[in-house]
mmCIF file of N, CA and C in Angstrom:
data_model
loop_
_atom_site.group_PDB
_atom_site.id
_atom_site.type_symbol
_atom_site.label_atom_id
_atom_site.label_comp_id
_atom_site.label_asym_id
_atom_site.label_seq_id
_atom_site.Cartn_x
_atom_site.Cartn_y
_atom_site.Cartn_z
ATOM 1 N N UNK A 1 0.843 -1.174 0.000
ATOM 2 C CA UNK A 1 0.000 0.000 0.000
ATOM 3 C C UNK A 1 0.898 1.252 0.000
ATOM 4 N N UNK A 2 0.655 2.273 -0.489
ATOM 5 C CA UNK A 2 1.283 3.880 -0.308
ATOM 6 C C UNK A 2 1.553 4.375 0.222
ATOM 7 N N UNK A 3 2.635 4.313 1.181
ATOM 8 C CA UNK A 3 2.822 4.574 2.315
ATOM 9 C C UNK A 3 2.727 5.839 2.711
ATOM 10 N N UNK A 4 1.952 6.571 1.890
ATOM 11 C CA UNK A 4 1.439 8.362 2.312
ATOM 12 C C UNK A 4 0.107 7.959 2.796
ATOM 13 N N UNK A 5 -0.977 7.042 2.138
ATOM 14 C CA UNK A 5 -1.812 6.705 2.538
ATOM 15 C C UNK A 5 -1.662 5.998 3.862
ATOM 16 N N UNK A 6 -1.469 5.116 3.854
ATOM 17 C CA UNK A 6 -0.667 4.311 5.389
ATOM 18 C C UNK A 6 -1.041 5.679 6.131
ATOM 19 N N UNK A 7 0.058 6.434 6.336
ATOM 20 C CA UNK A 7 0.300 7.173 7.193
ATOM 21 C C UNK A 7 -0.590 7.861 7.207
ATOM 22 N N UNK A 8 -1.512 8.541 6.295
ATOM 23 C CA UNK A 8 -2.625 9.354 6.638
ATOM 24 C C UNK A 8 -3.670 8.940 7.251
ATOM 25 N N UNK A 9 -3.841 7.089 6.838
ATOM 26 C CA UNK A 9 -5.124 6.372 7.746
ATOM 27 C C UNK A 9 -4.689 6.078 9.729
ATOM 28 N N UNK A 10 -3.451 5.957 9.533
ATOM 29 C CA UNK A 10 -2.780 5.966 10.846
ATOM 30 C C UNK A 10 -2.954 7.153 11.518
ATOM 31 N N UNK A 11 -2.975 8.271 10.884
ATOM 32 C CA UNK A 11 -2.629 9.640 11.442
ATOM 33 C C UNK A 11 -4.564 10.027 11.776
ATOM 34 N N UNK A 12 -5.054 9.816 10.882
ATOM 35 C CA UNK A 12 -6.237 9.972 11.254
ATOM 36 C C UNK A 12 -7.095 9.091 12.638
ATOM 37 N N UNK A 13 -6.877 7.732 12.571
ATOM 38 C CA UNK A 13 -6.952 7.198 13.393
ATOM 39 C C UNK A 13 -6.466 7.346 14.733
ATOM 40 N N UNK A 14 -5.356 7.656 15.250
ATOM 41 C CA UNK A 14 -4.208 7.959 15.888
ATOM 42 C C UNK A 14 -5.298 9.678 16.511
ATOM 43 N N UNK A 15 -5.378 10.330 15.495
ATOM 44 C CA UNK A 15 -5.694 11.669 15.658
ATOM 45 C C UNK A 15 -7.020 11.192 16.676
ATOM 46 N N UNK A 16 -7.887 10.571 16.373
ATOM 47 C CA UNK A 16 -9.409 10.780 17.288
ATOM 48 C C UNK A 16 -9.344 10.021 18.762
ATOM 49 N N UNK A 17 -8.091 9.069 18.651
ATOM 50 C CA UNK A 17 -8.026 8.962 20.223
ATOM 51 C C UNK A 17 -7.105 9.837 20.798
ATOM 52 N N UNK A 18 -6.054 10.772 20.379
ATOM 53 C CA UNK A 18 -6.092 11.991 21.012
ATOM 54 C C UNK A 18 -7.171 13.078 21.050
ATOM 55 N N UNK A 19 -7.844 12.813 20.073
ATOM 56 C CA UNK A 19 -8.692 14.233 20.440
ATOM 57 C C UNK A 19 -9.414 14.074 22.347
ATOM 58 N N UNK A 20 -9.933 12.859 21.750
ATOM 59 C CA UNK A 20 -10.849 11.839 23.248
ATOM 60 C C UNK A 20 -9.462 12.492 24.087
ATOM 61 N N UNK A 21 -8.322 11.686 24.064
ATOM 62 C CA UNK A 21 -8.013 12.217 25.467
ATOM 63 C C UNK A 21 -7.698 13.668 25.979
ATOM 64 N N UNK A 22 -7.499 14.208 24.936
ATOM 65 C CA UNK A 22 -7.501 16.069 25.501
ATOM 66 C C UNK A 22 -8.360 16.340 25.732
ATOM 67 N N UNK A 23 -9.700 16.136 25.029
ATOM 68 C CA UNK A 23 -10.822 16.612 25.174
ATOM 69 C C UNK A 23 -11.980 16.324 25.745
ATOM 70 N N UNK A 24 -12.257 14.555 25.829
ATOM 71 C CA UNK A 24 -13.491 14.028 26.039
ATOM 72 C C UNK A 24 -13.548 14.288 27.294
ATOM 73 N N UNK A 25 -12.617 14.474 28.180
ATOM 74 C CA UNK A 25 -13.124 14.431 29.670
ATOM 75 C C UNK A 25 -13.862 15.903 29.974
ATOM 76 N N UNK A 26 -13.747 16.847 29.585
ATOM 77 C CA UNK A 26 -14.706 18.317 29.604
ATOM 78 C C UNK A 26 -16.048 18.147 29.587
ATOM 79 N N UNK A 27 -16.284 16.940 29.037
ATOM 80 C CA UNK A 27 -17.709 16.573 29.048
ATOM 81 C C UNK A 27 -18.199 15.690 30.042
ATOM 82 N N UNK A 28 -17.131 14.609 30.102
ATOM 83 C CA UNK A 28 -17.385 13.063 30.400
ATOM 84 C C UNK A 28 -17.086 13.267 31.994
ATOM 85 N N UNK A 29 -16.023 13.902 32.483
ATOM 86 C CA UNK A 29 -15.258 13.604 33.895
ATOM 87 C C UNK A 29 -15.958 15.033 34.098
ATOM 88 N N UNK A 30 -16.472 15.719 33.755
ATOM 89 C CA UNK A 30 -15.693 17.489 34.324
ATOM 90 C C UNK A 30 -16.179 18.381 36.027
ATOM 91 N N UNK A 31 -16.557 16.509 36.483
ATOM 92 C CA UNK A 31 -17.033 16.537 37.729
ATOM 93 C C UNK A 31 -16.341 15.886 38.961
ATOM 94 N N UNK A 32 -14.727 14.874 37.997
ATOM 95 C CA UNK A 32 -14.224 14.031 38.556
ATOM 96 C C UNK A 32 -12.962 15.168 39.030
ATOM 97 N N UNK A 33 -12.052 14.645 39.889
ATOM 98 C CA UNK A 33 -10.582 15.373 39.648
ATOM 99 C C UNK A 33 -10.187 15.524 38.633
ATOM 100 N N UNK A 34 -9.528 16.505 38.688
ATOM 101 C CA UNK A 34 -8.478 16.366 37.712
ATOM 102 C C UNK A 34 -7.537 15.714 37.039
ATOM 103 N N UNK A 35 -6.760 14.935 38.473
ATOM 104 C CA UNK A 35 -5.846 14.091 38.478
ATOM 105 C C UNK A 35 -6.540 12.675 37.657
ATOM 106 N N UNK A 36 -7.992 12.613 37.765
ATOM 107 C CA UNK A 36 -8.493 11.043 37.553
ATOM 108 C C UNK A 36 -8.945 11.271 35.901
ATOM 109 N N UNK A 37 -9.038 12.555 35.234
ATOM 110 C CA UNK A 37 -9.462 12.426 33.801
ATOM 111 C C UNK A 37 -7.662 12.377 33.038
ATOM 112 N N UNK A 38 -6.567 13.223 34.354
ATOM 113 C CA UNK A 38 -5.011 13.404 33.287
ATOM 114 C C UNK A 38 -4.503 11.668 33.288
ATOM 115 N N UNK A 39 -5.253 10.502 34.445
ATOM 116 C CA UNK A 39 -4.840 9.331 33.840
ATOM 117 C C UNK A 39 -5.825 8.704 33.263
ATOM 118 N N UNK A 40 -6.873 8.765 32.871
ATOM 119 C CA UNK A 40 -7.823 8.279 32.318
ATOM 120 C C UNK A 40 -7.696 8.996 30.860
ATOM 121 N N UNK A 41 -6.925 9.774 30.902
ATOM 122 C CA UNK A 41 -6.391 10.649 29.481
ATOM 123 C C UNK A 41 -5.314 10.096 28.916
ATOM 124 N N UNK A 42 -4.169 9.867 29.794
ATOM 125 C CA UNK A 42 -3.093 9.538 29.457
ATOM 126 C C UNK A 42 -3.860 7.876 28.928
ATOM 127 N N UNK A 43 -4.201 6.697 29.493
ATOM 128 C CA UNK A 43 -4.465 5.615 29.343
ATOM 129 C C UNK A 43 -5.231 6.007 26.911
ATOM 130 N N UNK A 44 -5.708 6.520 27.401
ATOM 131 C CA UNK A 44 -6.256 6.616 26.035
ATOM 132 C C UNK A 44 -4.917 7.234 25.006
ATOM 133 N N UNK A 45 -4.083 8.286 25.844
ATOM 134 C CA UNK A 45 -3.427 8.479 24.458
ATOM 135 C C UNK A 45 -1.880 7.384 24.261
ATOM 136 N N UNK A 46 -2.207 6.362 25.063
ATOM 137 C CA UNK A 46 -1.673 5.087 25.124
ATOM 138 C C UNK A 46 -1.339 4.947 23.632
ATOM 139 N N UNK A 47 -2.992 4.150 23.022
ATOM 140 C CA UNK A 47 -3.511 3.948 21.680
ATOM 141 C C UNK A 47 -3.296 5.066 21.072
ATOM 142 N N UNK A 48 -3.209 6.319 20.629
ATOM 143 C CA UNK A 48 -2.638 7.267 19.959
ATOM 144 C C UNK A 48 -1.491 6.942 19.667
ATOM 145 N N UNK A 49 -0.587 6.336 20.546
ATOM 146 C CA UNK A 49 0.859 6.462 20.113
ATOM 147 C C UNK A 49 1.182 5.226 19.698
ATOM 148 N N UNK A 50 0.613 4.262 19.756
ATOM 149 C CA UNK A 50 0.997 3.040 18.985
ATOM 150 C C UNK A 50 0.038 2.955 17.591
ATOM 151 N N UNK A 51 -0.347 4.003 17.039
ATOM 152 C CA UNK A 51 -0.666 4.096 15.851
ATOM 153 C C UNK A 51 -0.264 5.479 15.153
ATOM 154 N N UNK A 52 0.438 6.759 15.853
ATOM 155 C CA UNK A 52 0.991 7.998 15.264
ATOM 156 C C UNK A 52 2.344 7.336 15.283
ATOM 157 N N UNK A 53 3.494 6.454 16.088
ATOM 158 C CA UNK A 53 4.349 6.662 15.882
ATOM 159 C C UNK A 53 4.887 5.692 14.502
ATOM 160 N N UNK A 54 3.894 5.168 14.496
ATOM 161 C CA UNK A 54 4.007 3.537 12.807
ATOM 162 C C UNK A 54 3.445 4.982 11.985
ATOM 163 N N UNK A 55 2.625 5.428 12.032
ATOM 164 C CA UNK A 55 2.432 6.426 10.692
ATOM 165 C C UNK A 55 3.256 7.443 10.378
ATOM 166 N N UNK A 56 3.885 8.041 11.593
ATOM 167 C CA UNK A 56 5.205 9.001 11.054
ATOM 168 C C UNK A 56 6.676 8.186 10.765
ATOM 169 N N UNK A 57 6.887 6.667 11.235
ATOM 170 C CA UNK A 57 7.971 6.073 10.587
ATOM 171 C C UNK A 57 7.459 5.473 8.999
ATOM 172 N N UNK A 58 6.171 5.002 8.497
ATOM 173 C CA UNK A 58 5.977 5.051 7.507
ATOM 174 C C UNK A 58 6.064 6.676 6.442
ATOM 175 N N UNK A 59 5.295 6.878 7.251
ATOM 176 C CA UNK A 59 5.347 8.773 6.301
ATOM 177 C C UNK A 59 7.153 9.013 5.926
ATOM 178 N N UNK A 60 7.259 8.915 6.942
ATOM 179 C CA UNK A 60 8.629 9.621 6.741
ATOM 180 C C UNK A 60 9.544 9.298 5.744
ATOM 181 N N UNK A 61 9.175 7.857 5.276
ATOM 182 C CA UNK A 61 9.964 7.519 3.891
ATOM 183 C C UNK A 61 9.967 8.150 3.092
ATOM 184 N N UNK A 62 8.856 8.689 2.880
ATOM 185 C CA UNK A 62 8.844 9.439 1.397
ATOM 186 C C UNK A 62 8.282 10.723 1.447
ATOM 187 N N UNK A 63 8.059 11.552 2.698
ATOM 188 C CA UNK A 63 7.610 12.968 3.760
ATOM 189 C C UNK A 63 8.725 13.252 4.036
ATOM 190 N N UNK A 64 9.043 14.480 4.188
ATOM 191 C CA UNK A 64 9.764 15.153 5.040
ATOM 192 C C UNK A 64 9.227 15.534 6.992
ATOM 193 N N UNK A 65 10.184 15.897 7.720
ATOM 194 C CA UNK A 65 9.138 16.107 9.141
ATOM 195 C C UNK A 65 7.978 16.828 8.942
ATOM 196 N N UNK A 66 8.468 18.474 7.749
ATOM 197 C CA UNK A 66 7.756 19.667 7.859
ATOM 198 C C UNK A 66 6.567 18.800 7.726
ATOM 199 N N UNK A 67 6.469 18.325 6.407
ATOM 200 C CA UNK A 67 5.531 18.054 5.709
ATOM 201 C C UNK A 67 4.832 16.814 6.393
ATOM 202 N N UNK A 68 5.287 15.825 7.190
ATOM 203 C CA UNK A 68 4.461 15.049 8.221
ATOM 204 C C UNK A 68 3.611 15.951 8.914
ATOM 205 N N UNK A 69 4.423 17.017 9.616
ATOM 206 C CA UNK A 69 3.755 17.842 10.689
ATOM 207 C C UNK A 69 2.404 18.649 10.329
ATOM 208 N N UNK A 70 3.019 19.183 9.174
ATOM 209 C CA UNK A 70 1.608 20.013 8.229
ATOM 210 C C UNK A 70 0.702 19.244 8.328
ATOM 211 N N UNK A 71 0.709 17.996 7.553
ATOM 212 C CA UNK A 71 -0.118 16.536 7.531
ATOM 213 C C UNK A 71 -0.929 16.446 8.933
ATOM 214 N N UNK A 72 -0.137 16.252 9.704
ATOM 215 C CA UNK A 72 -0.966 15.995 11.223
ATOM 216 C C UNK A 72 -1.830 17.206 11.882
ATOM 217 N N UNK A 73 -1.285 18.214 11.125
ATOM 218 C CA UNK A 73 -2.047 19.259 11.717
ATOM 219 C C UNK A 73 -3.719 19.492 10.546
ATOM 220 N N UNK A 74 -3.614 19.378 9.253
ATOM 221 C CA UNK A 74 -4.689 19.525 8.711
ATOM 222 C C UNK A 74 -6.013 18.298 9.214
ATOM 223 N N UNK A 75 -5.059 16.960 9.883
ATOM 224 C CA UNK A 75 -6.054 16.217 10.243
ATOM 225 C C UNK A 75 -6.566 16.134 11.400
ATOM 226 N N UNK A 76 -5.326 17.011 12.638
ATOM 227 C CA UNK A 76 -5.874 17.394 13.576
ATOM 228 C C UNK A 76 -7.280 18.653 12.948
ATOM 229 N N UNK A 77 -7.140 19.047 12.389
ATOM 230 C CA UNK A 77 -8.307 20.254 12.572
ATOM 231 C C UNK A 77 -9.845 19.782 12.240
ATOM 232 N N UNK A 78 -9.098 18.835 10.984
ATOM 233 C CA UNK A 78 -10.560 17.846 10.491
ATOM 234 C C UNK A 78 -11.013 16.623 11.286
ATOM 235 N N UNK A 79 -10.344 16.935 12.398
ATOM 236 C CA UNK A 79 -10.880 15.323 13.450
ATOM 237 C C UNK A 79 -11.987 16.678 14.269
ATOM 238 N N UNK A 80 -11.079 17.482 14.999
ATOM 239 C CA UNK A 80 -11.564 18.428 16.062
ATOM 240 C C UNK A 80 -12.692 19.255 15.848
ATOM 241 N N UNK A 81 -12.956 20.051 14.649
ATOM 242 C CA UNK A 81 -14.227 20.669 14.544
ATOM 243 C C UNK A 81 -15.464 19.762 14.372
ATOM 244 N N UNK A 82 -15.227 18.655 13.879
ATOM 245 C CA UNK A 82 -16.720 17.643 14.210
ATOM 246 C C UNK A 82 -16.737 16.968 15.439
ATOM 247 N N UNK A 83 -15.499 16.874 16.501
ATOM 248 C CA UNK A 83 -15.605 16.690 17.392
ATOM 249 C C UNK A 83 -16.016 17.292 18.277
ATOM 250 N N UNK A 84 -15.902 18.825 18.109
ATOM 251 C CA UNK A 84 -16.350 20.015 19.111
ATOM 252 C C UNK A 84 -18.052 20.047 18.949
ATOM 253 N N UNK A 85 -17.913 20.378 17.569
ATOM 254 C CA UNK A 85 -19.783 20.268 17.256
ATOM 255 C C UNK A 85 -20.398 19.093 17.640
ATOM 256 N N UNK A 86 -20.113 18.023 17.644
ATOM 257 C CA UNK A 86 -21.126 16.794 17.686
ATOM 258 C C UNK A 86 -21.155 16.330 19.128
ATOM 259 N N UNK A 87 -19.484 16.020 19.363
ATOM 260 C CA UNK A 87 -19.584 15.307 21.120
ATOM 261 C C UNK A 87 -19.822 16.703 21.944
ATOM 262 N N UNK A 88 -18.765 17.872 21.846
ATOM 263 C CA UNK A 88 -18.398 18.613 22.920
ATOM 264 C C UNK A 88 -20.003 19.711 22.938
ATOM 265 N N UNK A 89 -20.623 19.754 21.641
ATOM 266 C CA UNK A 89 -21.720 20.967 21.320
ATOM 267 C C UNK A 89 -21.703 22.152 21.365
ATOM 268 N N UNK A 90 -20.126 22.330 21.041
ATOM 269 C CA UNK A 90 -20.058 23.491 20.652
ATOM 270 C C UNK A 90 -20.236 24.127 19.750
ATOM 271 N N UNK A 91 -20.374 25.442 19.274
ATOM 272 C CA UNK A 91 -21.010 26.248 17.937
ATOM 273 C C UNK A 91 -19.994 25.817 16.732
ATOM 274 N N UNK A 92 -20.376 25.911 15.722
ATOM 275 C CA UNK A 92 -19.252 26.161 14.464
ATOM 276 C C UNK A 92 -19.045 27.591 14.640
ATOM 277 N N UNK A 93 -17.561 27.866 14.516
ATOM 278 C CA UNK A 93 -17.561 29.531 14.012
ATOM 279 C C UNK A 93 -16.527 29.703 12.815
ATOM 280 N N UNK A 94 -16.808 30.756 12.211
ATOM 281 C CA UNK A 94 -16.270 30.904 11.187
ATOM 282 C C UNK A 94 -14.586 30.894 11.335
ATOM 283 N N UNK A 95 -14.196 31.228 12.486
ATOM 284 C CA UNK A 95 -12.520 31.342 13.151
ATOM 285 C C UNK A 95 -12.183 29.444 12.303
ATOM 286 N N UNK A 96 -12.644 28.334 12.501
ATOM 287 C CA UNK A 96 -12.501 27.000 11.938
ATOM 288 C C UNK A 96 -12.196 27.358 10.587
ATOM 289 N N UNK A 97 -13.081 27.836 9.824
ATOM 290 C CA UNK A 97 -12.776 27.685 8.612
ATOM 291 C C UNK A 97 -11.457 29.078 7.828
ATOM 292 N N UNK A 98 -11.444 30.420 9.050
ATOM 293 C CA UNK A 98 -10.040 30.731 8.853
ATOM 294 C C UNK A 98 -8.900 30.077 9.571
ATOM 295 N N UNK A 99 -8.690 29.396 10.249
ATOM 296 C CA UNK A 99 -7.798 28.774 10.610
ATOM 297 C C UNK A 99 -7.603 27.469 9.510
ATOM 298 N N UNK A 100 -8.847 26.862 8.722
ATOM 299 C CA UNK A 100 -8.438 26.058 8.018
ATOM 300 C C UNK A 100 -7.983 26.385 6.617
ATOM 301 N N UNK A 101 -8.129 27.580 6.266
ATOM 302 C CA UNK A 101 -7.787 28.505 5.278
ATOM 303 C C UNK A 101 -6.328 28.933 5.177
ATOM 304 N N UNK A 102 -5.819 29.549 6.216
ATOM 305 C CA UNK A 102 -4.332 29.349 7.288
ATOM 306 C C UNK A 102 -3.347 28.340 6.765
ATOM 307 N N UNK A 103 -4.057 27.008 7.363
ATOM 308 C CA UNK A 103 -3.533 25.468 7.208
ATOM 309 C C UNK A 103 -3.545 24.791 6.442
ATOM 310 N N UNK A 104 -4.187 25.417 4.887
ATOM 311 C CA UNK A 104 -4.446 25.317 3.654
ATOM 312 C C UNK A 104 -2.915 25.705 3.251
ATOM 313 N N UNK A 105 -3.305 27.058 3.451
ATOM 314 C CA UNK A 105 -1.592 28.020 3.008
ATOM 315 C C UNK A 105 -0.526 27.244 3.419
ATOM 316 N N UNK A 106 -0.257 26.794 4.593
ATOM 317 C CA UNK A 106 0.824 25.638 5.195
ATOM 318 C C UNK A 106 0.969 24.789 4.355
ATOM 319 N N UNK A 107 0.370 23.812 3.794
ATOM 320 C CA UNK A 107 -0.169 22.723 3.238
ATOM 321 C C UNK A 107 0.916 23.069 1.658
ATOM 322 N N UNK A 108 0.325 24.219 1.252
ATOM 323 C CA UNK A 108 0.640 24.487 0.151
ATOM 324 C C UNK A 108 2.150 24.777 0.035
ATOM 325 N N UNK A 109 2.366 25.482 1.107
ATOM 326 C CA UNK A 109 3.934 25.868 1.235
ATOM 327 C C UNK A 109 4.875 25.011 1.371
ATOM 328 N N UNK A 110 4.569 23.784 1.609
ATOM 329 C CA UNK A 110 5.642 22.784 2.790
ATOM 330 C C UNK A 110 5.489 21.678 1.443
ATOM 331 N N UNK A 111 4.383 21.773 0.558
ATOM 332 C CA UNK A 111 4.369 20.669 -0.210
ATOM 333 C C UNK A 111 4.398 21.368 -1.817
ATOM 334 N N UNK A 112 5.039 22.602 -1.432
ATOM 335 C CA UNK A 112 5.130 23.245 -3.107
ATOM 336 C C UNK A 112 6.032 22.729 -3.882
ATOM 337 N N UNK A 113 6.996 22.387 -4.144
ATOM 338 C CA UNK A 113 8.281 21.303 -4.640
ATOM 339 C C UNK A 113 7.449 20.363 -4.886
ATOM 340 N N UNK A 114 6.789 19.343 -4.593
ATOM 341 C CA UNK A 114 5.928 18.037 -4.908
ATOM 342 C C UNK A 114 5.123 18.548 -5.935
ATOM 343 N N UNK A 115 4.229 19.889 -5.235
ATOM 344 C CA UNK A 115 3.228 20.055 -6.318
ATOM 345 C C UNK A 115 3.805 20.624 -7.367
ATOM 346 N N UNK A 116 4.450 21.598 -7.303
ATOM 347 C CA UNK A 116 4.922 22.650 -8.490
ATOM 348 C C UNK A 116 6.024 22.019 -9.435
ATOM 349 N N UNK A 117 6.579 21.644 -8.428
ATOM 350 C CA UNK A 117 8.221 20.790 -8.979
ATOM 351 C C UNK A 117 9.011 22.487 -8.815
ATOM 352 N N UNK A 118 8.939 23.244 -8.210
ATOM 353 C CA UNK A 118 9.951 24.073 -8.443
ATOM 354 C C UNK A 118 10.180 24.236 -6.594
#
């Protein structure tokens, strides 16, 4: 398989059990300690890292870091705004789609040589 793909299904995957652990407890715990959602957080981003760190040693064959990092960040944004709206219920605001506008420009910059060839 493609190992850009690889890494993007890893990275995506990888991405929504971090989101859960930064985030899900605001909802889920936000009555428990603190201390009991940062290991009930940590336990989850367990599974994050045994599927981000196989997708950035695959990526990286044929990625550069920048361009891993860019990568992880456009899918961090596309895990998190349906995560905010759906689990957390928070509003959409238009700030998402300039920040993804932003991370567009990144995208473009870090992977202009691939695309352009120059």
């Amino acid at each position: 398989m493609n190992p850009i793909v690889t890494s993007i299904g890893l990275l995506i995957c990888s991405n929504v059990f971090m989101t859960f652990a930064w985030y899900a407890h605001l909802k889920s715990m936000n009555h428990k300690p603190w201390i009991i959602a940062a290991l009930i957080s940590w336990g989850i981003a367990l599974f994050e890292y045994l599927l981000q760190v196989p997708a950035n040693r695959i990526g990286h064959t044929v990625l550069s870091v920048g361009q891993l990092k860019i990568l992880q960040e456009v899918i961090t944004l596309t895990v998190f705004v349906p995560f905010s709206i759906f689990y957390l219920k928070e509003d959409l605001k238009w700030d998402y789609l300039w920040a993804g506008l932003c991370i567009l420009g990144a995208v473009f910059f870090v992977f202009r040589e691939k695309l352009t060839g120059i």
